[in-house]
PDB file of C-alpha atoms in Angstrom:
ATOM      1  CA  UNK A   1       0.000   0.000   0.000  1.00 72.00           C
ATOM      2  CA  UNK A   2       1.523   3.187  -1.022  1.00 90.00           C
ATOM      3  CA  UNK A   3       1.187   6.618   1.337  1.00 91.00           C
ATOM      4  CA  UNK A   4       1.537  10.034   0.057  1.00 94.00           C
ATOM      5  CA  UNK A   5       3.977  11.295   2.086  1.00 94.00           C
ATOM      6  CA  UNK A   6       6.438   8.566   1.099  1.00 94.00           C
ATOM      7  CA  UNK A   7       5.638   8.993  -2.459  1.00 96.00           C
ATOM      8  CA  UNK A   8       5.934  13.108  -1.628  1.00 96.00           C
ATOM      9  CA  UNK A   9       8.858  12.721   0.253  1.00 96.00           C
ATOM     10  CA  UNK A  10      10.067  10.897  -3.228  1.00 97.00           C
ATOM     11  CA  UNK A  11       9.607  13.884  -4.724  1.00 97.00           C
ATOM     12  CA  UNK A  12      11.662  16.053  -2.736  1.00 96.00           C
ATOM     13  CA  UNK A  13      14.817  16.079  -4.882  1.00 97.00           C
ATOM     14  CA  UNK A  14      17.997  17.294  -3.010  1.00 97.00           C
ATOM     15  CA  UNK A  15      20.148  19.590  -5.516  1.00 97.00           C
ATOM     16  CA  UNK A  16      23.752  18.259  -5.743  1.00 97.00           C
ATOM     17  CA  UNK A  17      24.812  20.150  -8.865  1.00 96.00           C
ATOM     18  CA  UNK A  18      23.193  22.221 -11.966  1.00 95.00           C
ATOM     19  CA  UNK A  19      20.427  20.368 -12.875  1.00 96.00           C
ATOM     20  CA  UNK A  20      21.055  17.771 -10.770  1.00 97.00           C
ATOM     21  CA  UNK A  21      19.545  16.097  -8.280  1.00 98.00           C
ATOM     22  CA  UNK A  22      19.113  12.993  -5.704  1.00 98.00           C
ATOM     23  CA  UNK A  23      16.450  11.251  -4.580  1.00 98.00           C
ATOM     24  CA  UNK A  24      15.103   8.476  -2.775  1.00 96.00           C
ATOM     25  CA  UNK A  25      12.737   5.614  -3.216  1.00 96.00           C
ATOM     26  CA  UNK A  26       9.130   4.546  -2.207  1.00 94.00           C
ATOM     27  CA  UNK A  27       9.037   0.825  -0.605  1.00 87.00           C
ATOM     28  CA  UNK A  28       8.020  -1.070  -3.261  1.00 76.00           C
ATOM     29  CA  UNK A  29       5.731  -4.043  -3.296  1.00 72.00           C
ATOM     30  CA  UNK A  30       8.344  -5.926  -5.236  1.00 74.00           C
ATOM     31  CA  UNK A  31      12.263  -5.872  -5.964  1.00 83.00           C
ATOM     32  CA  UNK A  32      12.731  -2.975  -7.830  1.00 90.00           C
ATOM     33  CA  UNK A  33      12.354   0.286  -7.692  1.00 95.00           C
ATOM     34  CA  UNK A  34       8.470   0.602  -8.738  1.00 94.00           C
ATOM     35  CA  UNK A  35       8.263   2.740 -12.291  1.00 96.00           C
ATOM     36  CA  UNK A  36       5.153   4.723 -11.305  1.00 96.00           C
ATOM     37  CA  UNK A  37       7.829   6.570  -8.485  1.00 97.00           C
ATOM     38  CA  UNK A  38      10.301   6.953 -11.725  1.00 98.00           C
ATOM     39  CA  UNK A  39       7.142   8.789 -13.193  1.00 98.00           C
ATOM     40  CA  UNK A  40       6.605  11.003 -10.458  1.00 98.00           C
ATOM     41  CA  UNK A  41       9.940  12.152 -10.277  1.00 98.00           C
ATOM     42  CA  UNK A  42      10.403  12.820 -13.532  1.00 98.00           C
ATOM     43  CA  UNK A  43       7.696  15.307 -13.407  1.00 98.00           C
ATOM     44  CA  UNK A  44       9.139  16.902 -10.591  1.00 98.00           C
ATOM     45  CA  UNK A  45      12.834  17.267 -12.076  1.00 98.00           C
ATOM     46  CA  UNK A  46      11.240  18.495 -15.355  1.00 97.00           C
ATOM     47  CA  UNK A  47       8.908  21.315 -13.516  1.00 96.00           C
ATOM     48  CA  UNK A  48      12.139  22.418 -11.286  1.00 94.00           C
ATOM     49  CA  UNK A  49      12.951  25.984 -12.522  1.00 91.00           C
ATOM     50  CA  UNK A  50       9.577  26.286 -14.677  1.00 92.00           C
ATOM     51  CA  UNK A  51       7.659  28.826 -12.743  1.00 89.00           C
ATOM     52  CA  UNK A  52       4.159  29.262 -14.112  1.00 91.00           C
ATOM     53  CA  UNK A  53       4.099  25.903 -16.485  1.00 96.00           C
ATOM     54  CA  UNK A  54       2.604  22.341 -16.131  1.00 97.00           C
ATOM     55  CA  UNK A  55       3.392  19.038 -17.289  1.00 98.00           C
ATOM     56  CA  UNK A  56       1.597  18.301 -20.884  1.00 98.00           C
ATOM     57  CA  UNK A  57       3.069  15.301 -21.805  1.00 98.00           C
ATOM     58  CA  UNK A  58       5.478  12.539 -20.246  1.00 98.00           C
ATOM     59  CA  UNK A  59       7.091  10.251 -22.158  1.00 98.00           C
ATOM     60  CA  UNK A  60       9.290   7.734 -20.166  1.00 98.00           C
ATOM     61  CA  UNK A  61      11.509   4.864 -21.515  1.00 98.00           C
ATOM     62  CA  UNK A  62      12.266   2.038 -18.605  1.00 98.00           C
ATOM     63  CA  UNK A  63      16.161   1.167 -19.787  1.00 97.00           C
ATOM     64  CA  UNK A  64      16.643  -1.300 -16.160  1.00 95.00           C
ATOM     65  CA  UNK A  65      15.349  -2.277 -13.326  1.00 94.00           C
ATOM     66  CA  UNK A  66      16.201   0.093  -9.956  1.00 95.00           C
ATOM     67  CA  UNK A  67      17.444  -0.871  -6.815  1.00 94.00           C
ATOM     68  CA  UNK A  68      14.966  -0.152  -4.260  1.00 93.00           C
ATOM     69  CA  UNK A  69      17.706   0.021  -1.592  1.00 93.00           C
ATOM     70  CA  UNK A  70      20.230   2.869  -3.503  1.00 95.00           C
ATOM     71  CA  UNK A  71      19.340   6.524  -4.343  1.00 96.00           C
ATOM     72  CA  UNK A  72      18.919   7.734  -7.509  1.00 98.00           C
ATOM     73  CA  UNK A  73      20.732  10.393  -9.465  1.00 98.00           C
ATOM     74  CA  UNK A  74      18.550  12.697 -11.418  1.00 98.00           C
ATOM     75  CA  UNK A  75      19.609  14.571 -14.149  1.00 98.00           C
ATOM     76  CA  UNK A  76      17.785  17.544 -16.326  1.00 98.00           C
ATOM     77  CA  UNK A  77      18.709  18.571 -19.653  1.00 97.00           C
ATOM     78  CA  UNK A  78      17.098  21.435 -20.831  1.00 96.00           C
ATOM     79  CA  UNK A  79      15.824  21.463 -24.818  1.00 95.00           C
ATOM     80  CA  UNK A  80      13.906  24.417 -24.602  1.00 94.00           C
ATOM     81  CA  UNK A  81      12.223  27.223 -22.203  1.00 90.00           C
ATOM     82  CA  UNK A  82       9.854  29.552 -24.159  1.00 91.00           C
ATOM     83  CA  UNK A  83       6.964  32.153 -23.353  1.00 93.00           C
ATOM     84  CA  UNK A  84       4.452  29.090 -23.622  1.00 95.00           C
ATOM     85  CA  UNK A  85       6.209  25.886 -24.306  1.00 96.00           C
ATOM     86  CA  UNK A  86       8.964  24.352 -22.701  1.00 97.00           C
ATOM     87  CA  UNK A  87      11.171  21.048 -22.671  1.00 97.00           C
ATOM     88  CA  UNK A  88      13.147  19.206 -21.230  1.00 97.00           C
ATOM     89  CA  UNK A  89      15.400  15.272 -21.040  1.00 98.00           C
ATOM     90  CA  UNK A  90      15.307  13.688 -17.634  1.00 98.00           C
ATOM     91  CA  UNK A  91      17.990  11.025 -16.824  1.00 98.00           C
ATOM     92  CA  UNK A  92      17.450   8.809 -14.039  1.00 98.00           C
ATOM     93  CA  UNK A  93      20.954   6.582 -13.012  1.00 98.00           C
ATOM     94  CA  UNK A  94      21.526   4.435 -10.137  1.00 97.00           C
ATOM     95  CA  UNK A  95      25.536   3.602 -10.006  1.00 94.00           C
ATOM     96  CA  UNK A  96      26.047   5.413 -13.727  1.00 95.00           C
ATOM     97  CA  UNK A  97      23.830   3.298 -15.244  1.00 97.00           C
ATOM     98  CA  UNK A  98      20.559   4.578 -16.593  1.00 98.00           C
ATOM     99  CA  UNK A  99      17.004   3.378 -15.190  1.00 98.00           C
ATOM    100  CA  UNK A 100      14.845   5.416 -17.194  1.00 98.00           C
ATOM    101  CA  UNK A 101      14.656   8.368 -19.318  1.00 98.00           C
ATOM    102  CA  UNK A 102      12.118  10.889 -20.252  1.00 98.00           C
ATOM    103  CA  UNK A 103      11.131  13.763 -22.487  1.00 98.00           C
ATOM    104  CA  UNK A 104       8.723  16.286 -20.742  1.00 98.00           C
ATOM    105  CA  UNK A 105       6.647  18.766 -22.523  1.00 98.00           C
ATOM    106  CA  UNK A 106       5.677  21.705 -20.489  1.00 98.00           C
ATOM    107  CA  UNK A 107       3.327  24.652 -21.175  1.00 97.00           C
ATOM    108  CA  UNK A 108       1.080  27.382 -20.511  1.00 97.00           C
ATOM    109  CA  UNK A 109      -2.764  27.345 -20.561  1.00 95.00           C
ATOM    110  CA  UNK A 110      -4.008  29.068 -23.147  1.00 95.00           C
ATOM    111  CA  UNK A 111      -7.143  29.947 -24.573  1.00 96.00           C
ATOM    112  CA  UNK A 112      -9.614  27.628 -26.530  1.00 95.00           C
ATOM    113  CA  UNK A 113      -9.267  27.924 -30.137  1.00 95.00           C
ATOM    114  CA  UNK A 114     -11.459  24.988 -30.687  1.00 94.00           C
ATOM    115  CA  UNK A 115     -12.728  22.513 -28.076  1.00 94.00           C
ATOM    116  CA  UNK A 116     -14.202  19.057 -27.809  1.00 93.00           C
ATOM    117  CA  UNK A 117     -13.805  16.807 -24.772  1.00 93.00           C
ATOM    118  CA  UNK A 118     -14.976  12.935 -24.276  1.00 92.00           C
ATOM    119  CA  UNK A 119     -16.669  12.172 -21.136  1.00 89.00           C
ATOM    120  CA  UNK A 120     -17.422   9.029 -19.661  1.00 84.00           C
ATOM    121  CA  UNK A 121     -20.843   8.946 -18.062  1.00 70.00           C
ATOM    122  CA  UNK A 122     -22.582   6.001 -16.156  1.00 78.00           C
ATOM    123  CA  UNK A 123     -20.003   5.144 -14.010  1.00 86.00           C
ATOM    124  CA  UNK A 124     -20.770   6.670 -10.216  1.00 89.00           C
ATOM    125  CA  UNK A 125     -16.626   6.887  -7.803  1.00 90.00           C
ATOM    126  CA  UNK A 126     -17.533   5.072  -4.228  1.00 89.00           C
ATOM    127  CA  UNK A 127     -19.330   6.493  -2.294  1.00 84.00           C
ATOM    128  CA  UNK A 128     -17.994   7.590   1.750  1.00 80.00           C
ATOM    129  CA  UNK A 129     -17.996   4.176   4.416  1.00 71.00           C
ATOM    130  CA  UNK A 130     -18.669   2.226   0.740  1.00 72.00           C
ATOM    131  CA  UNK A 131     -15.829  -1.169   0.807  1.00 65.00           C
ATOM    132  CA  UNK A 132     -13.439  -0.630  -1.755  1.00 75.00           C
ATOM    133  CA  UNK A 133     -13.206  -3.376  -4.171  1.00 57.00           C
ATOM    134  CA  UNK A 134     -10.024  -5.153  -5.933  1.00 42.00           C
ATOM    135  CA  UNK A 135      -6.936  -5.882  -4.914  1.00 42.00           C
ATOM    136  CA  UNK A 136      -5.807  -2.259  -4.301  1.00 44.00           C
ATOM    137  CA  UNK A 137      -8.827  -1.169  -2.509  1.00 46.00           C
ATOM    138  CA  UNK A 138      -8.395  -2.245   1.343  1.00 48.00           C
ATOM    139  CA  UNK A 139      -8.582   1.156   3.223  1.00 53.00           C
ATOM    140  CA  UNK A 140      -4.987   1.244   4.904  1.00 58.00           C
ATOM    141  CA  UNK A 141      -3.820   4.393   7.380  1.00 68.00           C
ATOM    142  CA  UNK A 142      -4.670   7.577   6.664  1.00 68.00           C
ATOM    143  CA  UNK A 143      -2.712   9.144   3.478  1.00 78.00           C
ATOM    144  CA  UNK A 144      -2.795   5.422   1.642  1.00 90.00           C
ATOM    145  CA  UNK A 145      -3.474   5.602  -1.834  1.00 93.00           C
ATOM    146  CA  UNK A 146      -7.191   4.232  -2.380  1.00 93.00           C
ATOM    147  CA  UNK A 147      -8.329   2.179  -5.461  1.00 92.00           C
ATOM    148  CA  UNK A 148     -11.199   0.277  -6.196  1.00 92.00           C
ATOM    149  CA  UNK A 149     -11.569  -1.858  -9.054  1.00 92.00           C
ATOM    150  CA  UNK A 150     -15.051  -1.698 -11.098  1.00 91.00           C
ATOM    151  CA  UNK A 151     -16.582  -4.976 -10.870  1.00 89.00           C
ATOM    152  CA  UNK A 152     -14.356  -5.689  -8.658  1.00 87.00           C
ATOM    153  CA  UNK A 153     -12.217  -7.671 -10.655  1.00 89.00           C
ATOM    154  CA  UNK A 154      -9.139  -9.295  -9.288  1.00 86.00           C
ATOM    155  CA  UNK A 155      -6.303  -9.113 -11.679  1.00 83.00           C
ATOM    156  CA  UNK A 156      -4.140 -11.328  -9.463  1.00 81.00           C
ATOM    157  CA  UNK A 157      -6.212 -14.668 -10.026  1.00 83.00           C
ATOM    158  CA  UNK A 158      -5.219 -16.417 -13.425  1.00 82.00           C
ATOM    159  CA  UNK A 159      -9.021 -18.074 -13.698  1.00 82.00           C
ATOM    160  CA  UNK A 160     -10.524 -14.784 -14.073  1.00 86.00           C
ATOM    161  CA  UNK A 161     -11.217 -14.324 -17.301  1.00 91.00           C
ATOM    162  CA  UNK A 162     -12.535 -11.300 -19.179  1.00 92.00           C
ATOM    163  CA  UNK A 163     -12.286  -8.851 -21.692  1.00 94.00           C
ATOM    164  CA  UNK A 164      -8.705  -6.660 -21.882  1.00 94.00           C
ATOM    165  CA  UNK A 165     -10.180  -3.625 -20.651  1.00 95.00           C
ATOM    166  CA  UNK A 166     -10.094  -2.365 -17.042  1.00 95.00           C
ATOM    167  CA  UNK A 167     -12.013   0.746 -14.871  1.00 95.00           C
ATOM    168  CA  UNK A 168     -10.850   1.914 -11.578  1.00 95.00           C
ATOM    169  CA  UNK A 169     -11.744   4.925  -9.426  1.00 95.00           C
ATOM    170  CA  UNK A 170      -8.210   6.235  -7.884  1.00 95.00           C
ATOM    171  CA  UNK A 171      -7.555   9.000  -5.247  1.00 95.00           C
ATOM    172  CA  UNK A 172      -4.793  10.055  -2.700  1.00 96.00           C
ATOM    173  CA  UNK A 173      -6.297  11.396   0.547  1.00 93.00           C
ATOM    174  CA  UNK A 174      -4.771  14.213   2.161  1.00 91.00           C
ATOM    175  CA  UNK A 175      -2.831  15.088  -1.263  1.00 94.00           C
ATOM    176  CA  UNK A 176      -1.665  18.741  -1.789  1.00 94.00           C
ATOM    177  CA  UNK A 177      -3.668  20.619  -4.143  1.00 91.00           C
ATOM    178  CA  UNK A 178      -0.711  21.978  -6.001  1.00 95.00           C
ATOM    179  CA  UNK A 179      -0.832  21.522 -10.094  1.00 96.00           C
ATOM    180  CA  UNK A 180       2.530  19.780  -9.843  1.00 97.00           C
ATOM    181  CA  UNK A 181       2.553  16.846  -7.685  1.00 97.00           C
ATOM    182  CA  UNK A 182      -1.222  16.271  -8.566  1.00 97.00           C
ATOM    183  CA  UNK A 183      -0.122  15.163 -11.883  1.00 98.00           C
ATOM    184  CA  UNK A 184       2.848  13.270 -10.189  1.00 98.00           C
ATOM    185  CA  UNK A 185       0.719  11.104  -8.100  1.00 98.00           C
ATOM    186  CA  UNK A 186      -1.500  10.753 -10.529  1.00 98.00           C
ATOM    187  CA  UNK A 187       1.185  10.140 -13.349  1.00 98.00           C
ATOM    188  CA  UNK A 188       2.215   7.432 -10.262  1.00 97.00           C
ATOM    189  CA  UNK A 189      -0.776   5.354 -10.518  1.00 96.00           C
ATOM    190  CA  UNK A 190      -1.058   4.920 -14.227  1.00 97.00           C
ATOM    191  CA  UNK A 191       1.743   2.650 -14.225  1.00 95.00           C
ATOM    192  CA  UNK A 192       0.273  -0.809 -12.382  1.00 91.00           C
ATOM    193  CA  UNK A 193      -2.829  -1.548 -14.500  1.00 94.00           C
ATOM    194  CA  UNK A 194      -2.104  -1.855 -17.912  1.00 95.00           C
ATOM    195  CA  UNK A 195       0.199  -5.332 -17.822  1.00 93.00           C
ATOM    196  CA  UNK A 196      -2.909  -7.584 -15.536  1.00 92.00           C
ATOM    197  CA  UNK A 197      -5.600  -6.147 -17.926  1.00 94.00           C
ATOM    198  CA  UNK A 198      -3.145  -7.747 -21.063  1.00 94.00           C
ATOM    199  CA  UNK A 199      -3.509 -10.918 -19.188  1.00 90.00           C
ATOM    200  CA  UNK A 200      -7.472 -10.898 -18.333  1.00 92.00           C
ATOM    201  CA  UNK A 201      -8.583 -12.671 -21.712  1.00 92.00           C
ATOM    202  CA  UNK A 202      -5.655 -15.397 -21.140  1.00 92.00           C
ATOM    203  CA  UNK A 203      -6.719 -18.475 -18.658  1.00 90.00           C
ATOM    204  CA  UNK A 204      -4.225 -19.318 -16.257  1.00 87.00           C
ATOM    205  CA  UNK A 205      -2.397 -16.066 -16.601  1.00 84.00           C
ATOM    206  CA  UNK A 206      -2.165 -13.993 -13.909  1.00 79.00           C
ATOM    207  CA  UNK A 207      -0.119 -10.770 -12.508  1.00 78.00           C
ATOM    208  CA  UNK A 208       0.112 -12.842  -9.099  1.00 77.00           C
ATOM    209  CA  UNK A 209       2.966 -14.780 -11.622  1.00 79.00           C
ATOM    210  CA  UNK A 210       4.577 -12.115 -12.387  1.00 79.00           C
ATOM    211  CA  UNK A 211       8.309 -12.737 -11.738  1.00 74.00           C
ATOM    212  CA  UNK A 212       7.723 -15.988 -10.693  1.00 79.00           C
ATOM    213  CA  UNK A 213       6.886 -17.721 -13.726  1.00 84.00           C
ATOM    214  CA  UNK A 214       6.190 -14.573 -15.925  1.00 86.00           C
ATOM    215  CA  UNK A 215       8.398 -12.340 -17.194  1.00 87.00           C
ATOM    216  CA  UNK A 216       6.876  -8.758 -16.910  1.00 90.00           C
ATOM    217  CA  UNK A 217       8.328  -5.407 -17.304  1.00 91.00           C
ATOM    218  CA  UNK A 218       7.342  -1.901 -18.215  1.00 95.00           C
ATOM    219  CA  UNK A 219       8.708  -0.437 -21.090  1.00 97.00           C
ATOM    220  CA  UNK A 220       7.798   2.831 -21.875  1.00 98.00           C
ATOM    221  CA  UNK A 221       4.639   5.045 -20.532  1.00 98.00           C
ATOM    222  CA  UNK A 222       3.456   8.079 -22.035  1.00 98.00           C
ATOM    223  CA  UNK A 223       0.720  10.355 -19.913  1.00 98.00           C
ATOM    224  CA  UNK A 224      -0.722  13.688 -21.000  1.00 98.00           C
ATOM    225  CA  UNK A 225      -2.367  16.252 -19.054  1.00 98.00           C
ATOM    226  CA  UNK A 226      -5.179  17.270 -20.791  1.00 98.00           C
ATOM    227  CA  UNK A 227      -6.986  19.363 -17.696  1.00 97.00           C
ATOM    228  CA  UNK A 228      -5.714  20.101 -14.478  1.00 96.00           C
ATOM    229  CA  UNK A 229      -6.334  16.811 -12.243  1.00 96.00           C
ATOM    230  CA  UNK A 230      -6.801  16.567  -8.420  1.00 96.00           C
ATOM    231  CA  UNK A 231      -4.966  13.715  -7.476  1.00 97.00           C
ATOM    232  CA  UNK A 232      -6.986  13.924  -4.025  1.00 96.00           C
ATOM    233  CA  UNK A 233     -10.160  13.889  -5.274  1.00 96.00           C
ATOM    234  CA  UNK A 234     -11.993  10.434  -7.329  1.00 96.00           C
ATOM    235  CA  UNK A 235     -10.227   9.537 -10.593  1.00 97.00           C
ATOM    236  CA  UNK A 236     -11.552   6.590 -12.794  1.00 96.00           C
ATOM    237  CA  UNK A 237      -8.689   4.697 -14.857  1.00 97.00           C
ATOM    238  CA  UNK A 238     -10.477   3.353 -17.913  1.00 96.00           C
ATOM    239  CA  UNK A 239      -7.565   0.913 -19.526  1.00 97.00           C
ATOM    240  CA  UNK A 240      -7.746  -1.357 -22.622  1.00 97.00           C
ATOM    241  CA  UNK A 241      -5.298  -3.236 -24.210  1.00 97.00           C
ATOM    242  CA  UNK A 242      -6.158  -3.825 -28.224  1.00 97.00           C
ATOM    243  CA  UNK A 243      -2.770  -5.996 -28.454  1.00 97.00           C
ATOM    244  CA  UNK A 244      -1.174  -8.399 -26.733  1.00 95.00           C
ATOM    245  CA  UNK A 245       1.531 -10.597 -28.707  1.00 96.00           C
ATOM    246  CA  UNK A 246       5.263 -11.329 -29.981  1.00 96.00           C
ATOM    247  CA  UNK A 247       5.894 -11.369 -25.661  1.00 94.00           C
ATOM    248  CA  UNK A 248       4.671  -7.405 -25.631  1.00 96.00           C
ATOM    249  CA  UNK A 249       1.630  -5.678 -24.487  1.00 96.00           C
ATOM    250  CA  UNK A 250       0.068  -2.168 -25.847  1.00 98.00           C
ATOM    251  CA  UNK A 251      -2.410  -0.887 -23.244  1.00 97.00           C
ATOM    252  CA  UNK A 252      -3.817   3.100 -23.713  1.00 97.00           C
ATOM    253  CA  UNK A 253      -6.386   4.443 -21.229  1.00 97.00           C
ATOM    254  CA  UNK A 254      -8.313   7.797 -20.124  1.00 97.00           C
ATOM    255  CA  UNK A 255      -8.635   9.511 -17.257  1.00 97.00           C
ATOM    256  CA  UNK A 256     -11.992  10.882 -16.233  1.00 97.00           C
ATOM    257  CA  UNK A 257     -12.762  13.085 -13.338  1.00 96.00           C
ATOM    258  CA  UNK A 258     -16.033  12.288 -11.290  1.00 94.00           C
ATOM    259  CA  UNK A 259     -18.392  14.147 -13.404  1.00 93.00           C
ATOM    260  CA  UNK A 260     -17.441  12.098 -16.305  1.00 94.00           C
ATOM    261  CA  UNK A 261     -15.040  14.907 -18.417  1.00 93.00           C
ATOM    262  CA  UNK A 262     -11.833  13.180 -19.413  1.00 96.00           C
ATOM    263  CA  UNK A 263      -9.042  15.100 -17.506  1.00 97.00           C
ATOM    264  CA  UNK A 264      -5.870  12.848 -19.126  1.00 98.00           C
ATOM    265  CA  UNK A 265      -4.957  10.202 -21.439  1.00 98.00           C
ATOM    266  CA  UNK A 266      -1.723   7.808 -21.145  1.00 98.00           C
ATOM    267  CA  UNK A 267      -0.248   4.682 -23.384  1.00 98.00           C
ATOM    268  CA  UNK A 268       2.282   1.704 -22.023  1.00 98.00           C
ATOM    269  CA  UNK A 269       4.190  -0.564 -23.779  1.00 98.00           C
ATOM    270  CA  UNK A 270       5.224  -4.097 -21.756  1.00 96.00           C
ATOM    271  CA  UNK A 271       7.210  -6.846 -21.847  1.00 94.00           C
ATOM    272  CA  UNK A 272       5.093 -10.340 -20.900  1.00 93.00           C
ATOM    273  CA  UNK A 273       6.381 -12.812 -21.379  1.00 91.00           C
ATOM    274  CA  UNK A 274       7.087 -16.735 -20.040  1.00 90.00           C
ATOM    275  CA  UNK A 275      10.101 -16.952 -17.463  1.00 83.00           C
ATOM    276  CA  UNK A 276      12.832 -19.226 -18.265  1.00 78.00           C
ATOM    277  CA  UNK A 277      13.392 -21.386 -14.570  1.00 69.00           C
ATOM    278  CA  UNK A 278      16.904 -20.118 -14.883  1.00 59.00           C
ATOM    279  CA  UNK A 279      15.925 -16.419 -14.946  1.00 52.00           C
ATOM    280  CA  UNK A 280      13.363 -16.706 -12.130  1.00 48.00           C
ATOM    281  CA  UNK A 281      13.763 -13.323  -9.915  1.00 47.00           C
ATOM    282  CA  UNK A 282      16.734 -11.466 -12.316  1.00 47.00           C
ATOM    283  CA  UNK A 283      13.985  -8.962 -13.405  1.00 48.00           C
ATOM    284  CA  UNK A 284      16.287  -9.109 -16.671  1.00 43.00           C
ATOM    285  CA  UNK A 285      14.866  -7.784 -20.097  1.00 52.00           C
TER     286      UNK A 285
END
């Protein structure tokens, strides 16, 4: 279960040079470093120094698998800084090698020009006392990420069958309400949903066998801000995954806020794939 002041306290990048930066990790449910946190920093190194500008669009490529017990060097390379537009390279490393590395696209808000927005109606966020569903959704201490899955399906259990699509209502209690680490947690929660709804239509395939006896790994995530989000208030996750094949997975999804008008959009690409007995737990791509 994830709390937001560990994943803020992720955020809270120490400045050990020009444009660079060290920071430390969330416990993880597994053995690495978890890739929503790599996210969520990145967002935070590529807002440092860009007063008056949000996030528009994170694109992330996972090059390894982080250690969750070393720090991580951060490192910002700026392309561009404009009246309305700016960019920048992040570069995460752990011992000089690189974990991940992303291309953020800042900007301004600006006036419509044109305008059209999809909304997803019909679906109502949990309601206050109401048991969260899924196998995110037990309430935990206060500040613990809360998720419940629609249906409550259980992406853990290899016999559950169903279509490759996926809807769950996300929120951080107690979040701050600044721009900035709103869309870092919610760029953080993006990242856990789109591998187990690859492996819904498949029987006996399961994310509980993930790096036991499958192979799975993120390997890039792209998120765009469309709106500004709250990452404390309800959020529903639609995902679907159109393909699943040649041991990779293509999952895209929308984010709506509670009244139904979509807020952000975001795309993954996965490895999935069987684990030979030799490679069991080298998280290896």
């Amino acid at each position: 279960m994830f709390n937001v002041d560990a994943v803020i306290g992720s955020l809270a990048l120490e400045p050990v040079g020009e444009d660079s930066y060290r920071a430390g990790n969330v416990p993880s449910p597994g053995p690495v470093v978890y890739g929503g946190q790599l996210l969520a920093q990145s967002i935070a190194a590529g807002l440092a120094g860009q007063d008056g500008k949000a996030v528009k669009t994170l694109h992330t490529v996972f090059a390894r698998a982080g250690r969750p017990g070393l720090p991580l060097d951060i490192a910002v390379q700026r392309l561009s800084s404009g009246r309305t537009m700016a960019s920048s390279t992040v570069t995460i490393s752990q011992n000089g090698k690189v974990v991940s590395q992303s291309t953020v696209l800042l900007s301004v808000d600006e006036p419509d020009f044109i305008r059209h927005v999809d909304s997803r109606p019909g679906l109502e966020p949990p309601k206050p006392g109401e048991p969260l569903d899924g196998g995110h959704g037990r309430p935990g201490a206060p500040g613990d990420w809360e998720a419940s899955i629609v249906d409550a399906v259980d992406l853990n259990d290899p016999d559950a069958v169903g279509p490759a699509e996926l809807d769950v209502w996300t929120r951080w209690p107690g979040a701050p309400g600044d721009r900035g680490t709103s869309q870092a947690l919610v760029a953080f929660v993006t990242d856990g949903f789109s591998i187990g709804t690859a492996m819904r239509p498949h029987p006996g395939v399961g994310q509980a066998l993930s790096h036991r006896t499958i192979s799975t790994s993120v390997l890039s995530h792209t998120i765009t801000f469309h709106e500004p989000v709250a990452a404390g208030d309800w959020l529903l996750l639609s995902t679907r995954v159109p393909y699943t094949g040649h041991g990779r997975g293509y999952g895209r999804g929308d984010i709506f806020a509670a009244d139904g008008a979509l807020v952000a959009s975001y795309v993954q690409d996965s490895m999935i794939r069987a684990m030979a007995p030799a490679a069991a737990g080298s998280h290896r791509l």
